[in-house]
XYZ file of C-alpha atoms in Angstrom:
601
model
C 0.139 0.228 0.338
C 1.642 3.584 -1.116
C 2.022 5.986 1.729
C -1.143 8.128 -0.040
C -3.257 5.641 0.328
C -2.076 4.900 4.439
C -3.337 8.523 4.615
C -6.922 9.210 2.894
C -8.211 5.924 4.995
C -9.844 6.238 8.061
C -11.198 4.400 14.479
C -11.763 3.518 18.949
C -10.753 0.355 20.262
C -12.047 2.129 23.743
C -15.645 2.052 22.676
C -15.889 -1.740 22.123
C -15.681 -2.555 25.842
C -13.566 -1.482 29.092
C -11.037 -4.572 28.335
C -9.373 -1.766 25.167
C -9.464 1.504 27.492
C -6.597 0.771 30.217
C -3.512 2.131 28.790
C -0.109 1.869 29.910
C 3.158 3.752 30.433
C 4.229 2.088 27.347
C 1.304 3.478 25.272
C 2.228 6.908 25.607
C 5.591 6.209 24.382
C 4.588 3.946 20.648
C 1.437 7.025 20.408
C 3.930 9.940 20.355
C 5.988 7.760 17.640
C 2.481 7.892 16.078
C 1.837 11.768 16.457
C 5.875 11.625 14.892
C 4.763 9.648 11.980
C 1.962 11.232 11.082
C 3.495 14.891 11.362
C 5.866 13.320 9.177
C 3.632 12.330 6.301
C 1.466 15.436 6.421
C 4.428 17.854 5.934
C 5.659 14.967 2.904
C 1.571 15.459 1.457
C -0.014 18.602 1.019
C -2.234 16.369 -0.831
C -2.922 14.852 2.055
C -3.429 17.454 4.122
C -6.522 19.409 1.773
C -8.444 16.120 2.418
C -8.018 15.881 6.171
C -9.227 19.463 5.712
C -6.250 20.523 8.219
C -4.823 23.247 5.105
C -5.702 26.324 7.166
C -3.759 28.023 10.118
C -0.285 26.371 11.139
C -0.876 24.599 7.958
C -2.426 27.200 4.887
C 0.801 26.813 2.944
C 0.046 23.295 2.031
C -3.111 24.453 0.742
C -1.276 26.107 -2.590
C 0.918 23.011 -3.604
C 0.536 19.170 -4.619
C 2.554 16.574 -4.249
C 5.859 16.290 -5.666
C 5.619 13.347 -8.272
C 9.888 13.189 -8.553
C 12.950 10.617 -8.510
C 13.994 11.864 -5.152
C 10.847 12.467 -3.658
C 10.581 8.782 -3.859
C 13.258 7.495 -2.456
C 13.122 10.570 0.612
C 9.665 8.966 0.855
C 10.945 5.234 1.008
C 14.139 6.164 3.488
C 11.409 7.640 5.182
C 9.176 4.055 5.505
C 12.569 2.568 6.655
C 13.551 5.605 9.645
C 9.577 5.265 11.051
C 9.761 1.100 11.297
C 12.870 1.285 13.167
C 10.803 3.611 15.610
C 8.270 1.839 15.783
C 10.137 -1.397 16.358
C 12.127 0.470 19.411
C 8.685 -0.519 21.352
C 7.709 -3.445 23.438
C 4.953 -5.199 22.764
C 4.452 -7.171 25.586
C 4.339 -3.683 28.178
C 0.813 -2.731 25.775
C -2.563 -2.537 26.308
C -4.506 -4.569 24.632
C -5.675 -1.279 22.641
C -2.272 -0.367 21.389
C -1.280 -4.482 20.924
C -3.492 -3.818 18.275
C -2.905 -0.668 16.795
C 1.152 -1.554 16.971
C 0.227 -4.636 14.984
C -1.486 -2.509 12.129
C 1.520 0.349 11.206
C 3.801 -2.763 12.172
C 2.622 -4.979 8.847
C 1.693 -1.735 6.791
C 5.699 0.176 7.039
C 7.060 -3.598 7.326
C 6.262 -4.145 3.873
C 6.651 -1.213 2.536
C 9.805 -0.998 3.816
C 10.307 -4.753 1.829
C 9.186 -3.653 -1.125
C 10.139 -0.532 -1.805
C 14.132 -2.132 -1.418
C 12.796 -5.041 -3.869
C 11.063 -3.128 -6.625
C 12.395 0.275 -7.922
C 9.608 0.754 -9.937
C 5.968 2.012 -10.417
C 5.126 3.288 -6.907
C 6.188 2.961 -3.089
C 5.014 -0.826 -2.324
C 3.584 -3.331 -4.537
C 0.381 -3.359 -5.969
C 1.141 -0.077 -8.256
C 3.521 -0.945 -10.955
C 2.583 1.586 -13.192
C 3.078 5.391 -12.819
C 0.969 6.298 -15.833
C -1.756 4.732 -16.956
C -5.735 5.505 -17.264
C -6.528 5.412 -13.675
C -3.045 6.960 -12.297
C -0.938 9.711 -12.636
C -1.906 13.252 -11.789
C -3.801 14.211 -15.069
C -6.361 11.883 -13.295
C -6.154 12.900 -9.987
C -5.705 16.658 -9.343
C -8.565 17.818 -11.591
C -10.780 15.570 -9.382
C -9.023 16.338 -6.137
C -8.525 20.055 -7.549
C -12.537 20.184 -7.786
C -13.975 18.113 -4.928
C -11.187 18.693 -1.918
C -9.980 21.868 -2.882
C -11.854 24.239 -0.751
C -12.965 27.398 -2.348
C -14.272 30.820 0.042
C -12.069 33.046 -0.224
C -9.601 35.059 -2.304
C -6.999 33.250 -0.729
C -8.885 29.885 -1.465
C -8.924 30.431 -5.482
C -4.831 32.362 -4.807
C -3.599 28.893 -3.983
C -5.999 26.883 -6.672
C -3.869 29.465 -9.127
C -0.825 28.056 -7.367
C -2.032 24.452 -7.509
C -3.316 24.446 -11.163
C 0.363 25.588 -12.070
C 2.110 22.855 -9.975
C 0.058 20.466 -11.473
C 2.390 20.853 -14.338
C 5.415 20.395 -12.631
C 3.623 17.095 -11.343
C 3.059 16.094 -14.406
C 6.494 16.592 -15.712
C 8.373 14.975 -13.082
C 5.746 11.360 -13.527
C 7.496 12.053 -17.412
C 10.531 11.560 -15.139
C 9.625 8.324 -13.914
C 7.976 6.420 -16.457
C 11.056 6.547 -18.149
C 13.099 5.842 -14.996
C 10.932 2.802 -15.158
C 10.614 2.308 -18.893
C 14.538 1.691 -18.563
C 14.040 -1.087 -15.760
C 11.913 -2.608 -18.918
C 8.177 -1.325 -17.282
C 6.336 -0.618 -19.781
C 2.212 -1.099 -19.554
C 0.266 -3.470 -21.638
C -0.753 -1.704 -24.696
C -4.038 -1.622 -24.348
C -3.318 0.258 -21.142
C -1.416 2.900 -22.875
C -4.733 3.183 -25.513
C -6.742 3.742 -22.334
C -4.732 6.428 -21.383
C -4.048 8.491 -24.224
C -7.860 8.431 -24.751
C -8.488 9.830 -20.658
C -5.579 12.207 -21.436
C -7.069 13.682 -24.619
C -10.551 14.448 -23.230
C -8.756 16.301 -20.616
C -7.552 18.029 -22.466
C -10.153 18.721 -25.448
C -11.682 21.985 -24.353
C -10.820 25.155 -25.419
C -8.517 26.081 -22.441
C -11.597 29.201 -20.688
C -13.844 25.940 -20.904
C -11.431 23.820 -19.454
C -12.655 22.216 -16.270
C -9.350 23.001 -14.518
C -10.583 27.225 -14.582
C -14.292 26.735 -14.727
C -14.621 24.810 -11.432
C -12.965 27.508 -10.042
C -14.743 30.592 -11.613
C -18.221 28.376 -10.922
C -17.405 28.483 -7.642
C -16.032 31.538 -6.861
C -18.743 32.944 -8.479
C -21.226 31.618 -6.366
C -19.473 32.829 -3.373
C -19.583 36.006 -5.174
C -15.463 36.204 -4.798
C -13.917 39.185 -6.980
C -10.859 38.812 -9.706
C -10.467 37.750 -12.902
C -9.854 33.960 -12.338
C -11.108 32.757 -15.567
C -8.473 34.236 -17.437
C -5.580 33.773 -14.808
C -6.648 30.447 -15.052
C -6.503 30.359 -18.737
C -2.888 31.485 -19.131
C -1.918 29.180 -16.591
C -3.586 25.863 -18.783
C -2.775 27.021 -22.053
C 1.237 28.323 -20.506
C 1.658 25.198 -18.570
C -0.734 22.913 -17.863
C -1.739 21.772 -21.590
C 1.777 21.696 -22.817
C 3.102 19.209 -19.931
C -0.198 17.228 -20.509
C 0.793 17.389 -24.403
C 4.405 15.717 -23.417
C 2.632 12.893 -21.261
C 0.482 12.480 -23.990
C 3.664 11.966 -26.446
C 5.773 9.580 -24.086
C 2.362 7.238 -24.294
C 2.389 7.289 -27.639
C 5.774 6.834 -27.996
C 5.706 3.522 -25.811
C 2.931 2.124 -27.598
C 5.127 0.369 -30.237
C 7.105 -1.455 -27.847
C 4.080 -2.596 -25.915
C 2.827 -5.412 -25.812
C -0.840 -7.052 -24.809
C 0.676 -9.215 -22.121
C -1.989 -8.162 -19.539
C -0.358 -9.749 -16.207
C 2.754 -8.143 -14.280
C 4.257 -11.596 -14.342
C 6.321 -10.056 -17.566
C 7.306 -7.469 -15.280
C 11.194 -7.010 -13.461
C 9.824 -10.043 -11.119
C 7.182 -10.192 -11.032
C 5.947 -13.399 -9.999
C 7.449 -12.188 -6.344
C 5.865 -8.585 -6.940
C 2.050 -10.070 -7.876
C 2.680 -12.188 -4.290
C 3.629 -9.322 -2.078
C 0.573 -7.433 -3.626
C -1.485 -9.708 -2.742
C -0.482 -9.881 0.970
C -0.446 -6.205 0.562
C -3.877 -5.394 -0.185
C -5.804 -9.097 1.156
C -3.130 -7.961 4.613
C -3.733 -12.440 4.934
C -0.786 -14.889 3.741
C -3.572 -16.693 0.669
C -1.683 -18.352 -1.950
C -2.410 -17.199 -5.482
C -3.889 -20.059 -6.184
C -5.380 -20.433 -3.147
C -7.734 -16.950 -3.640
C -8.616 -18.270 -7.223
C -9.607 -21.299 -5.899
C -11.557 -19.489 -3.157
C -13.486 -17.544 -6.392
C -14.387 -20.212 -8.175
C -15.659 -21.991 -4.899
C -18.175 -18.941 -3.892
C -19.140 -18.347 -7.528
C -20.619 -21.343 -6.991
C -22.438 -20.866 -4.066
C -23.956 -17.630 -5.211
C -24.556 -19.231 -8.526
C -27.065 -21.321 -6.590
C -28.966 -18.609 -4.737
C -29.439 -16.575 -7.989
C -30.515 -19.751 -9.901
C -32.981 -20.044 -7.357
C -34.113 -16.093 -7.774
C -34.040 -16.231 -11.451
C -36.253 -19.704 -11.430
C -38.997 -17.894 -9.384
C -39.057 -14.989 -12.459
C -39.631 -17.460 -15.126
C -36.032 -16.840 -16.410
C -34.628 -20.499 -16.493
C -32.890 -20.346 -20.222
C -28.889 -20.567 -20.529
C -26.647 -19.676 -17.550
C -26.931 -17.763 -15.029
C -24.212 -15.690 -16.035
C -26.251 -15.675 -19.098
C -29.699 -14.348 -17.632
C -27.985 -11.955 -15.650
C -26.771 -10.059 -18.520
C -30.219 -10.065 -20.571
C -31.739 -8.586 -17.755
C -28.392 -6.117 -17.541
C -29.503 -5.713 -20.921
C -33.557 -5.156 -20.547
C -34.282 -1.498 -21.183
C -37.150 -1.343 -18.575
C -34.625 -1.674 -16.111
C -32.409 1.346 -17.468
C -32.581 5.193 -16.305
C -32.296 7.287 -19.916
C -28.228 8.690 -20.482
C -29.878 11.728 -20.265
C -28.321 14.265 -17.984
C -32.707 14.914 -16.378
C -32.601 10.720 -15.880
C -29.719 10.770 -14.644
C -29.942 13.666 -12.302
C -33.669 11.613 -11.342
C -31.561 8.127 -10.316
C -29.276 10.392 -8.187
C -32.162 11.386 -6.543
C -33.905 7.832 -6.304
C -30.974 6.635 -4.699
C -30.902 9.289 -1.903
C -34.366 7.956 -1.091
C -32.477 4.567 -0.565
C -30.150 6.044 1.949
C -33.034 7.684 3.566
C -34.643 4.381 4.156
C -32.337 2.984 5.340
C -31.109 5.708 7.544
C -33.340 5.020 10.565
C -33.246 1.134 10.801
C -29.650 1.258 11.409
C -30.185 1.393 14.944
C -31.411 -2.168 15.096
C -27.788 -3.518 13.682
C -25.334 -1.037 14.867
C -24.262 0.348 18.306
C -22.475 3.601 17.352
C -23.315 5.116 14.160
C -21.669 8.315 12.199
C -21.578 11.825 12.974
C -20.702 13.277 9.395
C -23.809 13.050 6.465
C -22.792 11.250 3.101
C -23.695 12.744 -0.413
C -24.593 11.239 -3.531
C -22.650 12.654 -6.665
C -21.938 12.118 -10.214
C -18.699 10.875 -11.121
C -17.348 14.074 -13.533
C -17.504 13.550 -17.201
C -14.246 13.961 -17.942
C -13.022 10.828 -15.972
C -15.483 8.876 -16.278
C -14.590 6.698 -19.223
C -11.489 5.023 -17.178
C -12.829 5.607 -13.645
C -14.857 2.472 -11.655
C -18.393 1.950 -11.497
C -18.628 3.638 -7.964
C -16.560 4.640 -4.838
C -16.205 6.656 -1.534
C -14.128 10.116 -0.659
C -14.231 9.764 3.386
C -15.376 13.558 5.158
C -12.921 16.217 6.295
C -11.257 16.208 9.540
C -13.663 19.255 10.855
C -16.582 18.551 9.737
C -16.121 20.632 6.502
C -16.628 18.542 3.783
C -19.814 15.007 3.890
C -18.888 11.615 3.293
C -18.800 11.324 -0.642
C -20.628 8.441 -2.835
C -19.621 8.883 -6.241
C -21.346 7.030 -8.995
C -20.579 6.372 -12.339
C -23.268 7.812 -15.179
C -20.932 7.318 -18.119
C -23.490 5.034 -19.787
C -27.157 4.362 -18.168
C -27.507 0.752 -18.984
C -24.264 -0.141 -16.911
C -26.715 0.547 -13.917
C -29.772 -0.772 -14.284
C -32.028 -0.621 -11.533
C -32.449 -4.087 -10.033
C -28.459 -3.318 -9.236
C -28.400 0.582 -7.521
C -29.136 -1.206 -4.387
C -26.671 -3.076 -3.383
C -23.972 -0.400 -4.755
C -25.276 2.344 -2.482
C -25.347 -0.025 1.073
C -21.868 -0.574 -0.411
C -21.002 2.828 -0.359
C -22.321 5.051 1.797
C -24.558 3.166 4.600
C -24.109 0.733 6.413
C -20.580 0.380 3.596
C -18.159 2.817 3.490
C -19.918 6.121 4.844
C -21.032 4.016 8.075
C -16.949 2.496 8.647
C -14.712 5.224 7.733
C -16.497 7.908 9.373
C -16.829 5.633 12.575
C -12.892 5.525 12.291
C -12.442 9.177 11.898
C -14.595 10.556 14.408
C -12.633 8.201 17.228
C -10.359 9.402 20.016
C -7.250 7.316 18.357
C -3.955 8.214 17.585
C -4.359 10.619 14.444
C -2.040 7.826 12.780
C -4.391 5.281 13.370
C -7.835 7.816 12.527
C -6.694 7.911 8.760
C -5.261 4.676 8.431
C -6.218 3.144 5.966
C -6.508 -1.381 4.967
C -8.616 -2.477 1.846
C -9.289 -6.233 3.074
C -10.892 -4.448 6.369
C -12.269 -1.881 4.456
C -13.630 -3.038 1.158
C -14.484 -6.347 2.740
C -16.181 -4.440 5.203
C -18.308 -3.028 2.555
C -19.024 -6.268 0.830
C -20.554 -7.304 3.890
C -22.436 -4.535 4.451
C -24.843 -5.562 1.438
C -25.413 -9.119 3.290
C -25.975 -7.190 6.703
C -28.943 -4.379 4.145
C -30.321 -8.172 2.965
C -30.838 -10.013 6.037
C -32.294 -6.359 7.522
C -35.166 -6.578 4.883
C -34.086 -4.091 2.859
C -34.692 -6.561 -0.382
C -37.876 -7.413 0.883
C -40.775 -7.941 -1.954
C -37.898 -7.045 -4.184
C -36.474 -10.426 -5.707
C -34.381 -8.292 -8.120
C -33.124 -5.771 -6.107
C -32.015 -9.195 -3.897
C -30.205 -11.000 -7.678
C -28.638 -7.228 -7.538
C -27.133 -7.941 -4.244
C -26.910 -11.397 -5.653
C -24.484 -10.617 -8.749
C -22.226 -7.827 -6.731
C -20.973 -10.548 -5.075
C -20.866 -12.607 -7.992
C -18.800 -9.891 -9.121
C -16.257 -10.134 -6.668
C -16.087 -13.898 -6.233
C -15.130 -13.455 -10.332
C -12.617 -10.684 -9.240
C -10.763 -13.662 -7.618
C -10.639 -15.639 -10.309
C -9.802 -12.839 -13.091
C -7.226 -11.007 -10.872
C -5.268 -14.226 -10.085
C -5.640 -15.199 -13.447
C -4.584 -12.468 -14.917
C -0.683 -12.124 -13.265
C -0.621 -15.255 -11.375
C -1.435 -17.878 -14.320
C -0.447 -15.614 -17.016
C -4.558 -15.044 -18.887
C -4.927 -12.316 -21.378
C -7.457 -9.418 -21.040
C -9.336 -11.553 -23.497
C -9.716 -14.359 -21.587
C -10.470 -12.580 -17.990
C -12.716 -10.892 -20.042
C -14.854 -13.293 -20.971
C -14.657 -15.203 -17.663
C -15.963 -12.358 -15.609
C -19.174 -11.850 -17.920
C -19.299 -15.843 -17.900
C -19.316 -15.973 -14.121
C -21.354 -12.598 -12.990
C -23.169 -11.360 -16.716
C -21.972 -8.201 -15.999
C -22.152 -5.839 -19.669
C -18.889 -6.393 -21.655
C -18.305 -3.029 -21.865
C -17.601 -2.574 -17.931
C -16.045 -6.116 -17.356
C -13.777 -4.985 -19.938
C -12.887 -1.644 -17.606
C -12.539 -3.316 -14.525
C -10.204 -5.770 -15.963
C -7.761 -3.554 -17.343
C -8.805 -1.532 -13.841
C -6.783 -4.990 -12.649
C -4.046 -5.201 -14.659
C -2.344 -1.736 -13.378
C -3.519 -2.593 -9.480
C -2.437 -6.042 -8.967
C -4.384 -7.908 -6.200
C -6.380 -4.742 -5.342
C -9.381 -6.288 -6.557
C -8.728 -9.374 -4.051
C -9.126 -7.482 -0.856
C -13.328 -7.558 -1.640
C -14.099 -10.816 -0.767
C -11.234 -11.706 0.945
C -12.297 -9.093 3.497
C -15.769 -10.271 3.683
C -15.407 -13.435 4.067
C -13.525 -13.045 6.840
C -16.343 -10.470 8.172
C -18.446 -13.784 7.858
C -16.183 -16.273 9.459
C -15.605 -13.760 12.565
C -19.242 -13.314 13.267
C -20.163 -16.931 12.988
C -17.023 -17.505 15.350
C -18.803 -15.519 17.945
C -22.287 -16.554 17.424
C -21.236 -19.904 17.993
C -18.412 -19.396 21.405
C -21.329 -16.735 22.716
C -23.839 -18.393 22.118
C -27.368 -16.124 23.368
C -25.283 -13.831 24.278
C -24.169 -12.712 20.948
C -25.546 -9.195 19.899
C -24.943 -8.368 16.466
C -24.539 -4.928 17.257
C -21.805 -5.199 19.808
C -20.463 -7.267 17.330
C -20.449 -4.340 14.985
C -18.804 -2.451 17.285
C -16.219 -4.256 18.615
C -14.963 -4.752 15.274
C -15.306 -1.024 13.686
C -14.293 0.697 16.028
C -10.821 -0.417 15.632
C -10.758 1.145 13.061
C -8.809 -0.708 9.768
C -6.322 -2.955 10.595
C -4.924 -6.107 8.789
C -7.400 -9.288 8.673
C -5.325 -10.590 10.960
C -5.405 -8.447 13.594
C -8.685 -8.095 13.583
C -9.216 -12.160 14.220
C -7.562 -11.126 17.592
C -9.193 -8.006 18.169
C -12.975 -9.760 17.900
C -11.271 -12.809 20.144
C -10.535 -10.627 23.128
C -14.123 -9.439 23.238
C -15.591 -12.340 22.457
C -13.544 -13.528 25.879
C -14.866 -9.942 27.291
C -18.488 -11.015 26.549
C -17.372 -14.112 28.224
C -16.971 -13.132 31.722
């Protein structure tokens, strides 16, 4: 996991019970180290400062800066990781409270993984899991426009000036990325040709507007106008886009095109230097387990078989009996009676309907959860200029100071990809009781800031996938068999990910074989499956975090139910698992074991 992810996601064991509330002198020492690490990380990442809502007062200067992408900054980051690891290892774990043993284990796992992979692999981002600096989903051209629009607040003229400073820095960062890509190419690290083509398509889409009409300019001018902030922001933004941003973007486009003749269609990271080991490390990083690619692949096949049987029962009751489950689900995806019109007005209605779903489940959350988040969640459309390569939905957590709510982004590039029977499940995953509930609770907890803002994909994504099933258990799909089928299809989709991700990177599958396999398992439209497979090509292992995490949550719940019998309380179980914050799955197991012991006492 790279440091930006480490900063970008989000907890309190004390709320889980009195056994976690006692602190020792060694705890205080550990927390002081955590605070120093957190400050070091913020000093490195002005974008993290903004994402956390801390770019004011003594940290106001960060609001005018972007994260560096230079080779020098990467090397410095790796050195900091080694320094932080050495500091954490000065702690005597046996002298920590149970509360902070879990915190220690979580941070140690992350630092040890990053330090080891940082030494082993010179290419890509720090750690293992993002081997290509530039792709259809990675790079400043993807991140910065959305960051400036959704994270950089505009309240004063100083905020507008800071926006313009960041806009100019955007060009510098893109040129630093060019330097990084050239270095990686010298190491024989070149993305697949179809990734290069998709990246050029995405870059060209950002480049297509006249400078004055670029979203890089209009998202500043529109928000300044809404706040009544006077100034010639349009002219200043247009000058920077014309003189700095577009030329740097042109250099990236030229670089990606120049690499196409030497690129291949081979999709997996097995082809990269030490590629087989890279994938094993990426899988460990994202799943926070020691599962082998073969074990993950088999897990996907077995889980898909179980889900297939559930889907078969629902489809049969709907009179759909011909063809495989995948073929019948594909037919439902294609059935236009479940599609919103592909117009902006209809897409606004779709978002309104999602808000109704959030409103319907919100008052029922106390049935399953003790602690609930204070932060609100908003549903927004993925910006049009990045939607072609973006996932179907994703979540941004709230600002620490409450100035920005959690945001559930839904990709509406093509309404056919979001038939009505799939939307409940996507909403429960991204909003409540999924990402928004988990990440907001963690962020609102009384923990060292390093732990409040830390993230582990298998924990968070596994929780969100598990939350889809919790909504089913709450009766949110009552009298809605196709909605329930949507929940099954979403799980089939994640089971398919286990199969195709390991297929691509460990079994040397082609892109087309992976697409065909995904469509056959979960019935998703080929266009959607293509976008997903291309995502897995550039983020090896990440797609496996979801189902591995969900199955772990289910296993832990079953273990607690068996151990506690009638004393088992689902609300207390959820609090025990959530209020410790995101952590490796092996650490969560220990937390739940200790919670079970307290409930037996």
